[in-house]
Short mmCIF file of C-alpha atoms in Angstrom, two decimals:
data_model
loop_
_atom_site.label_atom_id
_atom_site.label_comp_id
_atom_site.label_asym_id
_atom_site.label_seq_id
_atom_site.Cartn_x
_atom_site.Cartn_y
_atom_site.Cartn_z
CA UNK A 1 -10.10 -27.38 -19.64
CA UNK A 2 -7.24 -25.04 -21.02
CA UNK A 3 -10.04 -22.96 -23.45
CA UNK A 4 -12.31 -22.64 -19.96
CA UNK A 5 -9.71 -21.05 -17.67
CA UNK A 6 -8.52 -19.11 -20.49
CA UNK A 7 -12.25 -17.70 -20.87
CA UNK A 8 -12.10 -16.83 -17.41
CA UNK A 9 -8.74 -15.42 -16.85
CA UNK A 10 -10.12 -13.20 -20.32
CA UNK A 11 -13.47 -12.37 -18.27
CA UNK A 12 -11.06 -11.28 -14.80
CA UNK A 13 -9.08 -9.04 -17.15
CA UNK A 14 -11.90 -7.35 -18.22
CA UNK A 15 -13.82 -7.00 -14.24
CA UNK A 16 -10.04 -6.11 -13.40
CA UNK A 17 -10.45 -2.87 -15.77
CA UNK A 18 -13.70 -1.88 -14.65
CA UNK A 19 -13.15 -2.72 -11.04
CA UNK A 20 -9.47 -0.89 -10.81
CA UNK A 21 -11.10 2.09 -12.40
CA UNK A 22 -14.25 2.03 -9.48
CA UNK A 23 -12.34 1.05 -6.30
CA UNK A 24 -8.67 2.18 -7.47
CA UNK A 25 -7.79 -0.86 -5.19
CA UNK A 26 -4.61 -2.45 -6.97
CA UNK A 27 -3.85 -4.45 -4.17
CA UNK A 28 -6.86 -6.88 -4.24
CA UNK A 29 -6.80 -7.34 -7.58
CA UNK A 30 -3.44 -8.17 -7.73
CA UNK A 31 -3.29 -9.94 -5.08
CA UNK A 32 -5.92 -12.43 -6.47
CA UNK A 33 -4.21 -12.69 -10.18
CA UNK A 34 -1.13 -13.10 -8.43
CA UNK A 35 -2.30 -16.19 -5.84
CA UNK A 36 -4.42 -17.20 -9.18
CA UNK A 37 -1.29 -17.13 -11.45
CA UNK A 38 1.20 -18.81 -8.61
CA UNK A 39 -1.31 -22.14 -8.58
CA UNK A 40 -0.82 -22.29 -12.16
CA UNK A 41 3.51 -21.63 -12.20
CA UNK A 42 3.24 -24.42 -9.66
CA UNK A 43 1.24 -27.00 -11.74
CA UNK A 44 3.24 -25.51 -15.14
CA UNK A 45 6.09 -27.99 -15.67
CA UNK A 46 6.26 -25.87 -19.38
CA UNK A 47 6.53 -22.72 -17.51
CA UNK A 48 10.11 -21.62 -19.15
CA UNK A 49 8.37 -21.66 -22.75
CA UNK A 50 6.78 -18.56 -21.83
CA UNK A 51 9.97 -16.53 -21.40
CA UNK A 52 12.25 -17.34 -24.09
CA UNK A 53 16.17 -16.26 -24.37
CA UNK A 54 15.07 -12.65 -26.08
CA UNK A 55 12.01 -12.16 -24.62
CA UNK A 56 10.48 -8.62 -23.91
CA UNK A 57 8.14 -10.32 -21.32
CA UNK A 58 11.51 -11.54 -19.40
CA UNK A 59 13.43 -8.56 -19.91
CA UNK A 60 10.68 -6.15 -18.28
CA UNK A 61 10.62 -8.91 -15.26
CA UNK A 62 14.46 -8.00 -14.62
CA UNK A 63 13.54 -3.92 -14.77
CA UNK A 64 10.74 -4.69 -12.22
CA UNK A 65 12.84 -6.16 -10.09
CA UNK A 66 15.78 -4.04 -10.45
CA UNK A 67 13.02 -1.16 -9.64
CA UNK A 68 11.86 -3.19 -6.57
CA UNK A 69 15.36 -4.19 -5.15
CA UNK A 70 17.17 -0.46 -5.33
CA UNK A 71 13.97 1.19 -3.66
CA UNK A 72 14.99 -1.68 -0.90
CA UNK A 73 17.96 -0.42 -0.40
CA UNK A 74 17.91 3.14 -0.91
CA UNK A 75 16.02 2.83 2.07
CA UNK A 76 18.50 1.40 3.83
CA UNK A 77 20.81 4.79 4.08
CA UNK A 78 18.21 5.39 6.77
CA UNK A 79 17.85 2.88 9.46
CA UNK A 80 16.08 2.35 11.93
CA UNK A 81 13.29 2.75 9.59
CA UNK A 82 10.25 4.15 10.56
CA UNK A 83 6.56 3.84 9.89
CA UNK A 84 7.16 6.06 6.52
CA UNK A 85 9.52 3.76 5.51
CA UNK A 86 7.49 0.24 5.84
CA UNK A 87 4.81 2.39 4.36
CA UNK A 88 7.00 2.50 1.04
CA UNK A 89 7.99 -0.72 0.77
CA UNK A 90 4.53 -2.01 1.18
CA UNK A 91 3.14 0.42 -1.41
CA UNK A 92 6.27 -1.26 -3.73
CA UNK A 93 5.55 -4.66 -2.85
CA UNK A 94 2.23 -4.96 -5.81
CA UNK A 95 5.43 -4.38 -7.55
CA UNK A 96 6.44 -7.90 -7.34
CA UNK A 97 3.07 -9.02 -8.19
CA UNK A 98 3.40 -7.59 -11.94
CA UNK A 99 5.63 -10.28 -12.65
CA UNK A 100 2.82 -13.27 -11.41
CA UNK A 101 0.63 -10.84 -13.84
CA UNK A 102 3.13 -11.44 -16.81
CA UNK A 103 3.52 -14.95 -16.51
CA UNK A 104 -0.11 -15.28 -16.17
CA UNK A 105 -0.20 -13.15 -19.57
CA UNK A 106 1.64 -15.03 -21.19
CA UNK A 107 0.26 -17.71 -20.53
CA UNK A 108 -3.38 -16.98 -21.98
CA UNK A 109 -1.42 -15.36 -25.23
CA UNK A 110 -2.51 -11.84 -24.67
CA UNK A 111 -1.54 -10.10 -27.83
CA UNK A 112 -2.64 -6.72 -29.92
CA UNK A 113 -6.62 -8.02 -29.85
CA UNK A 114 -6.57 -8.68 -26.17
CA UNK A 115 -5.00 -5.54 -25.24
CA UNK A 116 -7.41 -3.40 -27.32
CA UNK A 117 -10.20 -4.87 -25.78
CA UNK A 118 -9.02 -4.19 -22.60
CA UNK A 119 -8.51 -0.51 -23.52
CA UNK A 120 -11.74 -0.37 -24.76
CA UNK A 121 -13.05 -1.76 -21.64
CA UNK A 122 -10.89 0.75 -19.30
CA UNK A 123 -12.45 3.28 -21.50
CA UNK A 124 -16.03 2.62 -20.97
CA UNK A 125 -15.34 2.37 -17.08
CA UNK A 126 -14.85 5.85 -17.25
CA UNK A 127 -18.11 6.18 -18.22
CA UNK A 128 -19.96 4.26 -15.23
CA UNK A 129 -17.41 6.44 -12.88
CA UNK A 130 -18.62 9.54 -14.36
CA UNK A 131 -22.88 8.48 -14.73
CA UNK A 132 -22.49 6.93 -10.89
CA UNK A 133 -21.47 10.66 -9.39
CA UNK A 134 -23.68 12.70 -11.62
CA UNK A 135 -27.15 10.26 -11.64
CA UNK A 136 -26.32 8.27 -7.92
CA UNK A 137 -23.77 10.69 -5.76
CA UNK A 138 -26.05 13.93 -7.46
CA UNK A 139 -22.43 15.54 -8.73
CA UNK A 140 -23.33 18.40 -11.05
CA UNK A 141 -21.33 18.60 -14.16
CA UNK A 142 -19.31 21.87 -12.91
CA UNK A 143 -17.84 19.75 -10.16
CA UNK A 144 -14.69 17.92 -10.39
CA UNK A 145 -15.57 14.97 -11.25
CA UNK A 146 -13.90 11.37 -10.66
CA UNK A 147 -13.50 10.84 -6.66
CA UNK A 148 -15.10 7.41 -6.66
CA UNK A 149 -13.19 6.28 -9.84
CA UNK A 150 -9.53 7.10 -8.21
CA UNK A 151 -9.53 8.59 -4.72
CA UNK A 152 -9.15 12.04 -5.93
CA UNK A 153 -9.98 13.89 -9.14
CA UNK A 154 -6.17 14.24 -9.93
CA UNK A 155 -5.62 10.16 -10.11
CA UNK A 156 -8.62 10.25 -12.11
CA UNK A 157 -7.48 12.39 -14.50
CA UNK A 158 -4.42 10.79 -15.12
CA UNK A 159 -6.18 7.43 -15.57
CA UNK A 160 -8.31 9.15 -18.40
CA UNK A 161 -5.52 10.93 -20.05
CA UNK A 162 -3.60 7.31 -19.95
CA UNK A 163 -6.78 5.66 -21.20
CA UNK A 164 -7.14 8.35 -24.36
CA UNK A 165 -3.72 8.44 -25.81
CA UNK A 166 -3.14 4.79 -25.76
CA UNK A 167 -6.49 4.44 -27.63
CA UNK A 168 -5.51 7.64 -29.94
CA UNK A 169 -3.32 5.01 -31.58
CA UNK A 170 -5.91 2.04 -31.93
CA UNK A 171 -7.43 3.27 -35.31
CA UNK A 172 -4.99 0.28 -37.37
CA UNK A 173 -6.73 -1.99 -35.15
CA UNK A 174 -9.90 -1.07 -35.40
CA UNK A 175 -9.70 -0.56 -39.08
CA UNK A 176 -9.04 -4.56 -39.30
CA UNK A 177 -11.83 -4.82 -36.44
CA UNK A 178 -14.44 -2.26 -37.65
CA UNK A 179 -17.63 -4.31 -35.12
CA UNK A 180 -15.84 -2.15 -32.45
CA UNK A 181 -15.59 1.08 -33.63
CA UNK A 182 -18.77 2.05 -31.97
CA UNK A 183 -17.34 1.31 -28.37
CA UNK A 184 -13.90 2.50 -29.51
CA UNK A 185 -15.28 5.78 -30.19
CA UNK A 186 -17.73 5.79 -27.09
CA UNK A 187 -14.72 4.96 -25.12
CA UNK A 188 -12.41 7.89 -26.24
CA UNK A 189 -15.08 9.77 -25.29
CA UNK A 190 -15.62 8.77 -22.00
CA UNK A 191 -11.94 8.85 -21.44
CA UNK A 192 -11.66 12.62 -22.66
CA UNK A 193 -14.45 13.75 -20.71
CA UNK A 194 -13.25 12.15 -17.99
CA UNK A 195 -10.30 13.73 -18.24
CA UNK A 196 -11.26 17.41 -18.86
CA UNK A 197 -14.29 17.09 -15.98
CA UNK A 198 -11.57 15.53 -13.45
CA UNK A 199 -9.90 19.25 -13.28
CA UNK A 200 -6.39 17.88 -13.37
CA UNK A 201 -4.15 20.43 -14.72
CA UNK A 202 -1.25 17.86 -14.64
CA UNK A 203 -3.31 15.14 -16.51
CA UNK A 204 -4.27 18.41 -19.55
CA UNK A 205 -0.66 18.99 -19.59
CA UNK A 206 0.55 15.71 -19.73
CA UNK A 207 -2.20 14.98 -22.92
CA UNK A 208 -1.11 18.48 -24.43
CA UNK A 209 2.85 17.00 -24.62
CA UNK A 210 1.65 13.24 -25.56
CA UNK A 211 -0.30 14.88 -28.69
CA UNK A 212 2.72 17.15 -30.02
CA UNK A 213 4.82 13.75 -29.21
CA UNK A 214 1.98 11.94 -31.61
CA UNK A 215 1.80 14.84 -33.99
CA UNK A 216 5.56 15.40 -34.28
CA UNK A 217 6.06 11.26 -34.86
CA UNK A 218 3.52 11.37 -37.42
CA UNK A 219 5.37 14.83 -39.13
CA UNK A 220 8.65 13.22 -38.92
CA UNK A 221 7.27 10.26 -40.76
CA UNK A 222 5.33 11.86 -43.54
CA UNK A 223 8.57 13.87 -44.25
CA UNK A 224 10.69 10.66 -44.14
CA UNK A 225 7.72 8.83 -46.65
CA UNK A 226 6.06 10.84 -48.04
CA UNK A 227 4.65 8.92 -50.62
CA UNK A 228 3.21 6.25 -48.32
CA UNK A 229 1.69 8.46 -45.99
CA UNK A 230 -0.29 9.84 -48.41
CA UNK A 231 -1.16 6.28 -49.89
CA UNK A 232 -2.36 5.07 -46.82
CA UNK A 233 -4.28 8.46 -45.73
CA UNK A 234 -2.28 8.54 -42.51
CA UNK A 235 -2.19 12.28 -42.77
CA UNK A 236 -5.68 12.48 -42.96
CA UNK A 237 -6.15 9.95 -40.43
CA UNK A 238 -4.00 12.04 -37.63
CA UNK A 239 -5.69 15.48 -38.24
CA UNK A 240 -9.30 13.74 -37.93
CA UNK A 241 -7.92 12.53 -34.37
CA UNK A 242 -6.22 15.91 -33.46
CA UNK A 243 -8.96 18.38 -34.56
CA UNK A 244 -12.04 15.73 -33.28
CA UNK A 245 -10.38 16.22 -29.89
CA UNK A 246 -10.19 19.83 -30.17
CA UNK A 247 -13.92 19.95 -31.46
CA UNK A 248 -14.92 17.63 -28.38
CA UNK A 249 -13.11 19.43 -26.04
CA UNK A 250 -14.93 22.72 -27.17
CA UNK A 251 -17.95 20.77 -26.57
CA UNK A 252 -17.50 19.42 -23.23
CA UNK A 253 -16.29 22.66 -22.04
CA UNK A 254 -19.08 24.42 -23.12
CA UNK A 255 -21.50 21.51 -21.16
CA UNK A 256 -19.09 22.02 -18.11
CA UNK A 257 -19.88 25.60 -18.15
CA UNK A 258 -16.62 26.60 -18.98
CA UNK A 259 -14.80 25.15 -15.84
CA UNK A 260 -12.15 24.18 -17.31
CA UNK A 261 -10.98 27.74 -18.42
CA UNK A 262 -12.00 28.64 -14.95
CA UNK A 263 -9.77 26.64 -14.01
CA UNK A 264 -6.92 27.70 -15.51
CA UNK A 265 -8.19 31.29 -15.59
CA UNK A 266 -7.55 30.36 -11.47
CA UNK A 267 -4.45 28.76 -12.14
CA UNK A 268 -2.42 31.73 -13.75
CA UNK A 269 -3.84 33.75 -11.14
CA UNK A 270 -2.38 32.03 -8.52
CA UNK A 271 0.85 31.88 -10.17
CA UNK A 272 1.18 35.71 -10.45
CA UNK A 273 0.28 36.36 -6.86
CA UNK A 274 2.92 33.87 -6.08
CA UNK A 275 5.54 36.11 -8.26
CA UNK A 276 4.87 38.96 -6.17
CA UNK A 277 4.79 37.72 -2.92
CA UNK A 278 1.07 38.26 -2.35
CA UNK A 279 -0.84 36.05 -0.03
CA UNK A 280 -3.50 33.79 -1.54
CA UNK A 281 -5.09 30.78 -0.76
CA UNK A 282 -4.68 28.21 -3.82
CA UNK A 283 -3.18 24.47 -4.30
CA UNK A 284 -0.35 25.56 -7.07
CA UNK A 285 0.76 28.57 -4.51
CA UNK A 286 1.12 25.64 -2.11
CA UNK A 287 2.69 23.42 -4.09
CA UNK A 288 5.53 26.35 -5.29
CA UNK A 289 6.23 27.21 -1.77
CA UNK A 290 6.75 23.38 -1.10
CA UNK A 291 9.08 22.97 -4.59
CA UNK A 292 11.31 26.08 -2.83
CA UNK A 293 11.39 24.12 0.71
CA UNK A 294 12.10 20.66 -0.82
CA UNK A 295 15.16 21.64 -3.12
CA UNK A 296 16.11 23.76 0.56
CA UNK A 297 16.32 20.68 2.18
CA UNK A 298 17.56 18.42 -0.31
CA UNK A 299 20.77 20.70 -0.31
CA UNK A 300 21.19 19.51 2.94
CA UNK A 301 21.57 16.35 2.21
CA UNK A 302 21.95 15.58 -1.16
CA UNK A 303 23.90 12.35 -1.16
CA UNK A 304 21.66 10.43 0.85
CA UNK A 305 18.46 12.68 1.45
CA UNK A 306 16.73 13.26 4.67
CA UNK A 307 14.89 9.68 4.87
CA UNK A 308 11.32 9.07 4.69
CA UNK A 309 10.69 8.75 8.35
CA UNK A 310 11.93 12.67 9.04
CA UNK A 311 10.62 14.03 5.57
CA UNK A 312 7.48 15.07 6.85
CA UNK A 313 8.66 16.75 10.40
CA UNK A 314 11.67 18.71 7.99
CA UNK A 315 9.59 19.68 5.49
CA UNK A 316 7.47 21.56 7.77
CA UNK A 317 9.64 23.51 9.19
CA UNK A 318 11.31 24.38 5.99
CA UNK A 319 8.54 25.57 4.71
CA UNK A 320 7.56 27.61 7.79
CA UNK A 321 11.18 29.21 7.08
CA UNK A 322 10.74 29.64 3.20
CA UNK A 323 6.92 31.19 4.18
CA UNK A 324 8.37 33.61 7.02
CA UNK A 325 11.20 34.61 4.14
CA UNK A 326 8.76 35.28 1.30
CA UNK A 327 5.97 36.53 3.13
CA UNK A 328 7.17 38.32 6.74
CA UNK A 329 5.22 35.70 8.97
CA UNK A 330 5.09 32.37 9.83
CA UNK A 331 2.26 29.70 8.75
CA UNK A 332 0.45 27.65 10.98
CA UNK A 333 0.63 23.89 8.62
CA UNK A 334 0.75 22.65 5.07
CA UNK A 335 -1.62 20.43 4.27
CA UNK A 336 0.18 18.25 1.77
CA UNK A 337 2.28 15.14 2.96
CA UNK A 338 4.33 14.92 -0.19
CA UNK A 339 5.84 17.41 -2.30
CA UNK A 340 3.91 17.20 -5.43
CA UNK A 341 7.20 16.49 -7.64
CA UNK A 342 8.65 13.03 -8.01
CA UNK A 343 12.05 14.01 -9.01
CA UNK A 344 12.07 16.52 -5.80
CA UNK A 345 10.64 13.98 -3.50
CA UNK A 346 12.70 11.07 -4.35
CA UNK A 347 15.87 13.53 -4.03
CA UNK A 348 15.17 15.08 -0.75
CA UNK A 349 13.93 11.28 1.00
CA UNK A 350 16.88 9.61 -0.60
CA UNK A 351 18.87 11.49 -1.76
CA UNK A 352 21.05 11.02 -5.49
CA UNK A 353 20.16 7.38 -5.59
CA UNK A 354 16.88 7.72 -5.33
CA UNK A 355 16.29 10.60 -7.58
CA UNK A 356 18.54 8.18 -10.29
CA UNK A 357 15.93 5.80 -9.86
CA UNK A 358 12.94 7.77 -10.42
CA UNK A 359 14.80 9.03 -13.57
CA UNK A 360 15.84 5.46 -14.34
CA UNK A 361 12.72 3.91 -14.99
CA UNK A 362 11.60 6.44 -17.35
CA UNK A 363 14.76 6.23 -19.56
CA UNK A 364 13.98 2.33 -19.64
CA UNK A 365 10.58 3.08 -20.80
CA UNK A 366 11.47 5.40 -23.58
CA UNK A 367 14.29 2.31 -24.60
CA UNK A 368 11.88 -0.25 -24.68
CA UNK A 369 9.32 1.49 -27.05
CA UNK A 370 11.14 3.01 -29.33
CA UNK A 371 13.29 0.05 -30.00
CA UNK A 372 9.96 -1.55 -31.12
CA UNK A 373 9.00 1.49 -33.29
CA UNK A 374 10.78 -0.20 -36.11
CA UNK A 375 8.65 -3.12 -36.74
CA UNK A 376 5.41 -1.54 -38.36
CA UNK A 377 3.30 -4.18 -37.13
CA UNK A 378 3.60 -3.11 -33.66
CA UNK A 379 4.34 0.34 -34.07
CA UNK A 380 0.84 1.38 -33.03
CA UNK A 381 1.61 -0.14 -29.37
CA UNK A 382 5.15 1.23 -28.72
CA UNK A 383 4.38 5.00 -29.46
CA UNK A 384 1.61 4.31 -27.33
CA UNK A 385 4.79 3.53 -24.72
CA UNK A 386 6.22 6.66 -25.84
CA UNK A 387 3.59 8.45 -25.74
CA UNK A 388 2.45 8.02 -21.76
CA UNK A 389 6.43 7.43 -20.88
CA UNK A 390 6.21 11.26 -22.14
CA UNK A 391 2.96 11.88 -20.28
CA UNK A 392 4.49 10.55 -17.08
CA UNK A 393 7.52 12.97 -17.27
CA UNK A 394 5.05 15.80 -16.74
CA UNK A 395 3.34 13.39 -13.69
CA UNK A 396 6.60 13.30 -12.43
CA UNK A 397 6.63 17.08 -12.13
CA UNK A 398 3.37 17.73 -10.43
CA UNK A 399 2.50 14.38 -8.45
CA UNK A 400 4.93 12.08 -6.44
CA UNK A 401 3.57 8.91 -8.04
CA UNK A 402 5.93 6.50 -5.86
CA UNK A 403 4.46 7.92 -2.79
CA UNK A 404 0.95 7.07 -3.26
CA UNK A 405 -0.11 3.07 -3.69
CA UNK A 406 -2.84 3.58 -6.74
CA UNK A 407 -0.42 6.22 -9.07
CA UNK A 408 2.94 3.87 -8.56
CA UNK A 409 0.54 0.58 -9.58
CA UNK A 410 -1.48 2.18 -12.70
CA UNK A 411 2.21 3.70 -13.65
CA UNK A 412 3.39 0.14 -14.07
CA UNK A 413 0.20 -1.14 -14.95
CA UNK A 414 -0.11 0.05 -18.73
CA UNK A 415 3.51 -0.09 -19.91
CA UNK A 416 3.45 -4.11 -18.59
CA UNK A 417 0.13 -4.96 -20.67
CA UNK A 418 1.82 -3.02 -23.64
CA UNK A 419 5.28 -5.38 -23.07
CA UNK A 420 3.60 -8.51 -23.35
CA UNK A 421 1.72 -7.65 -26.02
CA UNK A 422 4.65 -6.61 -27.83
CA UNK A 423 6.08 -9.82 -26.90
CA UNK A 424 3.57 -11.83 -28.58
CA UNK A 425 4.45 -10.29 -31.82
CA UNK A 426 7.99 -10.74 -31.39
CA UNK A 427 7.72 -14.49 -30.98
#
């Protein structure tokens, strides 16, 4: 009976990759591992073998409720709350499902095979996301690509940037597991044209810092051993995985029609109009004129912030103030409801202790992983840690990924598989 619910709770991993990568709805899926995973806790008299004294698995638990708890009362400098405010918590809440998803983990012994797999999976998703809009929705290839996989190309992107460099350090796996270096490969494709089709600028520049992280490790290392590296062709191993992204890139820009460089042709554009006070139309102008009205109002308040509930009514008008300063005339509305920066948007809502938080969390991240660099055997799954904990410091920069249900979920979504994983090797 154990081997047959294990099979399945194996089988809803995998649907859970594909599906969270189609609907983006964390929620659901949660929600049934969670109810799934509470009907086992109840029936587990055992239950406390899963989280020994030491364990990584347990540890994480207390961060995700620490997390969960101080975003509680944060809120609290601003009460009565308002609809902004519920809003929050109830995008936090899945939060407290990742610890159901742990226990439930643990309890099926997901280790380094199990979490490959999934990756592998995730990977390939990308690929139905990306053949649904161009064969089914009749997306051409010079469109931005990855609405139905995420809600918007830019979640998209990050998923597929997420997706590549945890895979980029899979090759010790699949080197012991060589039947799946077909899909392996197939699925760092998919994830890197996923990535460069979705348009995100964030997600390039977030892949751009996670491979001079990867390079840099690997640099450091060779340096340190030099000897072994070159025993165990690691050198050679890292410059076929830099340059064979570089060549693929190429490629897929080339197939796009070059939209990528478009892209960014549009993007320096629109950040030298914005130097010299030129009126344009263009997201990044947008998003600059929001950065110089959210640190304006922040300073207004910078112990406790503004509070959710009056962000959006404030920011407004600051920015009608910061546009009539730069520019000589008002605006008639912004169209964004956040302001595109984590750090800036947790600051001006709430204020120092919410901006600690949001800086917290990514400190913890960077503990966790490299703590576990030392042990070889599980080195290949902690600088994949590192690697999108360094990612996500350039998310934090250009998205608010605590204001919006799918980013906050998927941010906690990886780093938790990669825990437990780790875990099983440390036991």
């Amino acid at each position: 009976m154990t081997q047959i619910i294990s099979l399945f709770l194996v089988g809803l991993l995998i649907v859970t990759s594909i599906a969270t990568t189609l609907l983006m709805n964390f929620e659901i899926v949660l929600g049934g591992i969670a109810l799934l995973s509470i009907i086992l806790f109840w029936k587990d008299k055992n239950w406390k073998q899963y989280f020994r004294n030491k364990s990584l698995a347990k540890y994480w638990i207390y961060v995700l409720l620490v997390f969960f708890a101080m975003t509680f009362i944060s809120l609290l400098q601003h009460l009565p709350w308002g609809e902004a405010s519920y809003r929050l918590i109830q995008i936090h809440m899945p939060i407290v499902l990742y610890i159901f998803l742990i226990y439930l983990l643990k309890k099926i012994g997901f280790n380094e095979n199990f979490f490959w797999k999934f990756m592998i999976v995730a990977g390939l998703s990308i690929f139905l996301v990306i053949a649904y809009e161009l064969f089914f929705l009749n997306y051409s290839i010079t469109d931005r690509l990855g609405a139905i996989g995420a809600g918007n190309p830019i979640d998209f992107g990050v998923y597929c940037a997420t997706v590549l460099v945890v895979l980029l350090n899979g090759g010790q796996w699949i080197n012991k597991n060589r039947a799946f270096f077909l899909p392996f490969l197939l699925a760092v494709l998919s994830a890197l044209s996923g990535l460069l089709l979705s348009g995100s600028r964030s997600a390039w520049l977030g892949l751009m810092v996670a491979l001079l992280v990867f390079v840099l490790y690997y640099a450091f290392k060779a340096l340190k051993q030099p000897s072994i590296f070159l025993k165990k062709r690691i050198v050679v191993r890292v410059a076929v995985i830099f340059f064979g992204i570089i060549a693929a890139t190429i490629y897929i820009i080339n197939v796009s029609n070059n939209q990528v460089i478009h892209r960014i042709t549009k993007t320096f554009d629109a950040y030298d109009t914005y130097k010299k006070n030129e009126i344009k139309n263009s997201s990044l102008r947008e998003r600059l004129l929001l950065f110089e009205a959210g640190i304006a109002l922040w300073q207004k308040a910078p112990l406790i912030g503004v509070g959710d509930d009056n962000y959006r009514e404030l920011i407004r008008k600051e920015m009608f103030l910061v546009h009539q300063q730069k520019y000589g005339k008002a605006i008639a509305y912004h169209r964004y409801t956040q302001v595109h920066n984590q750090f800036l948007m947790s600051a001006v809502t709430r204020g120092i202790l919410g901006l600690l938080l949001s800086v917290s969390i990514l400190g913890v991240l960077f503990i966790v992983f490299f703590r576990q660099l030392k042990f070889s055997a599980q080195r290949p799954l902690a600088l994949s840690g590192i690697l999108i904990t360094s990612m996500s410091v350039i998310f934090y920069f250009f998205n608010s990924l605590f204001y919006w249900a799918n980013e906050l979920n998927f941010f906690f979504l990886i780093p938790t598989l990669l825990v437990v994983a780790i875990d099983e090797f440390n036991s």
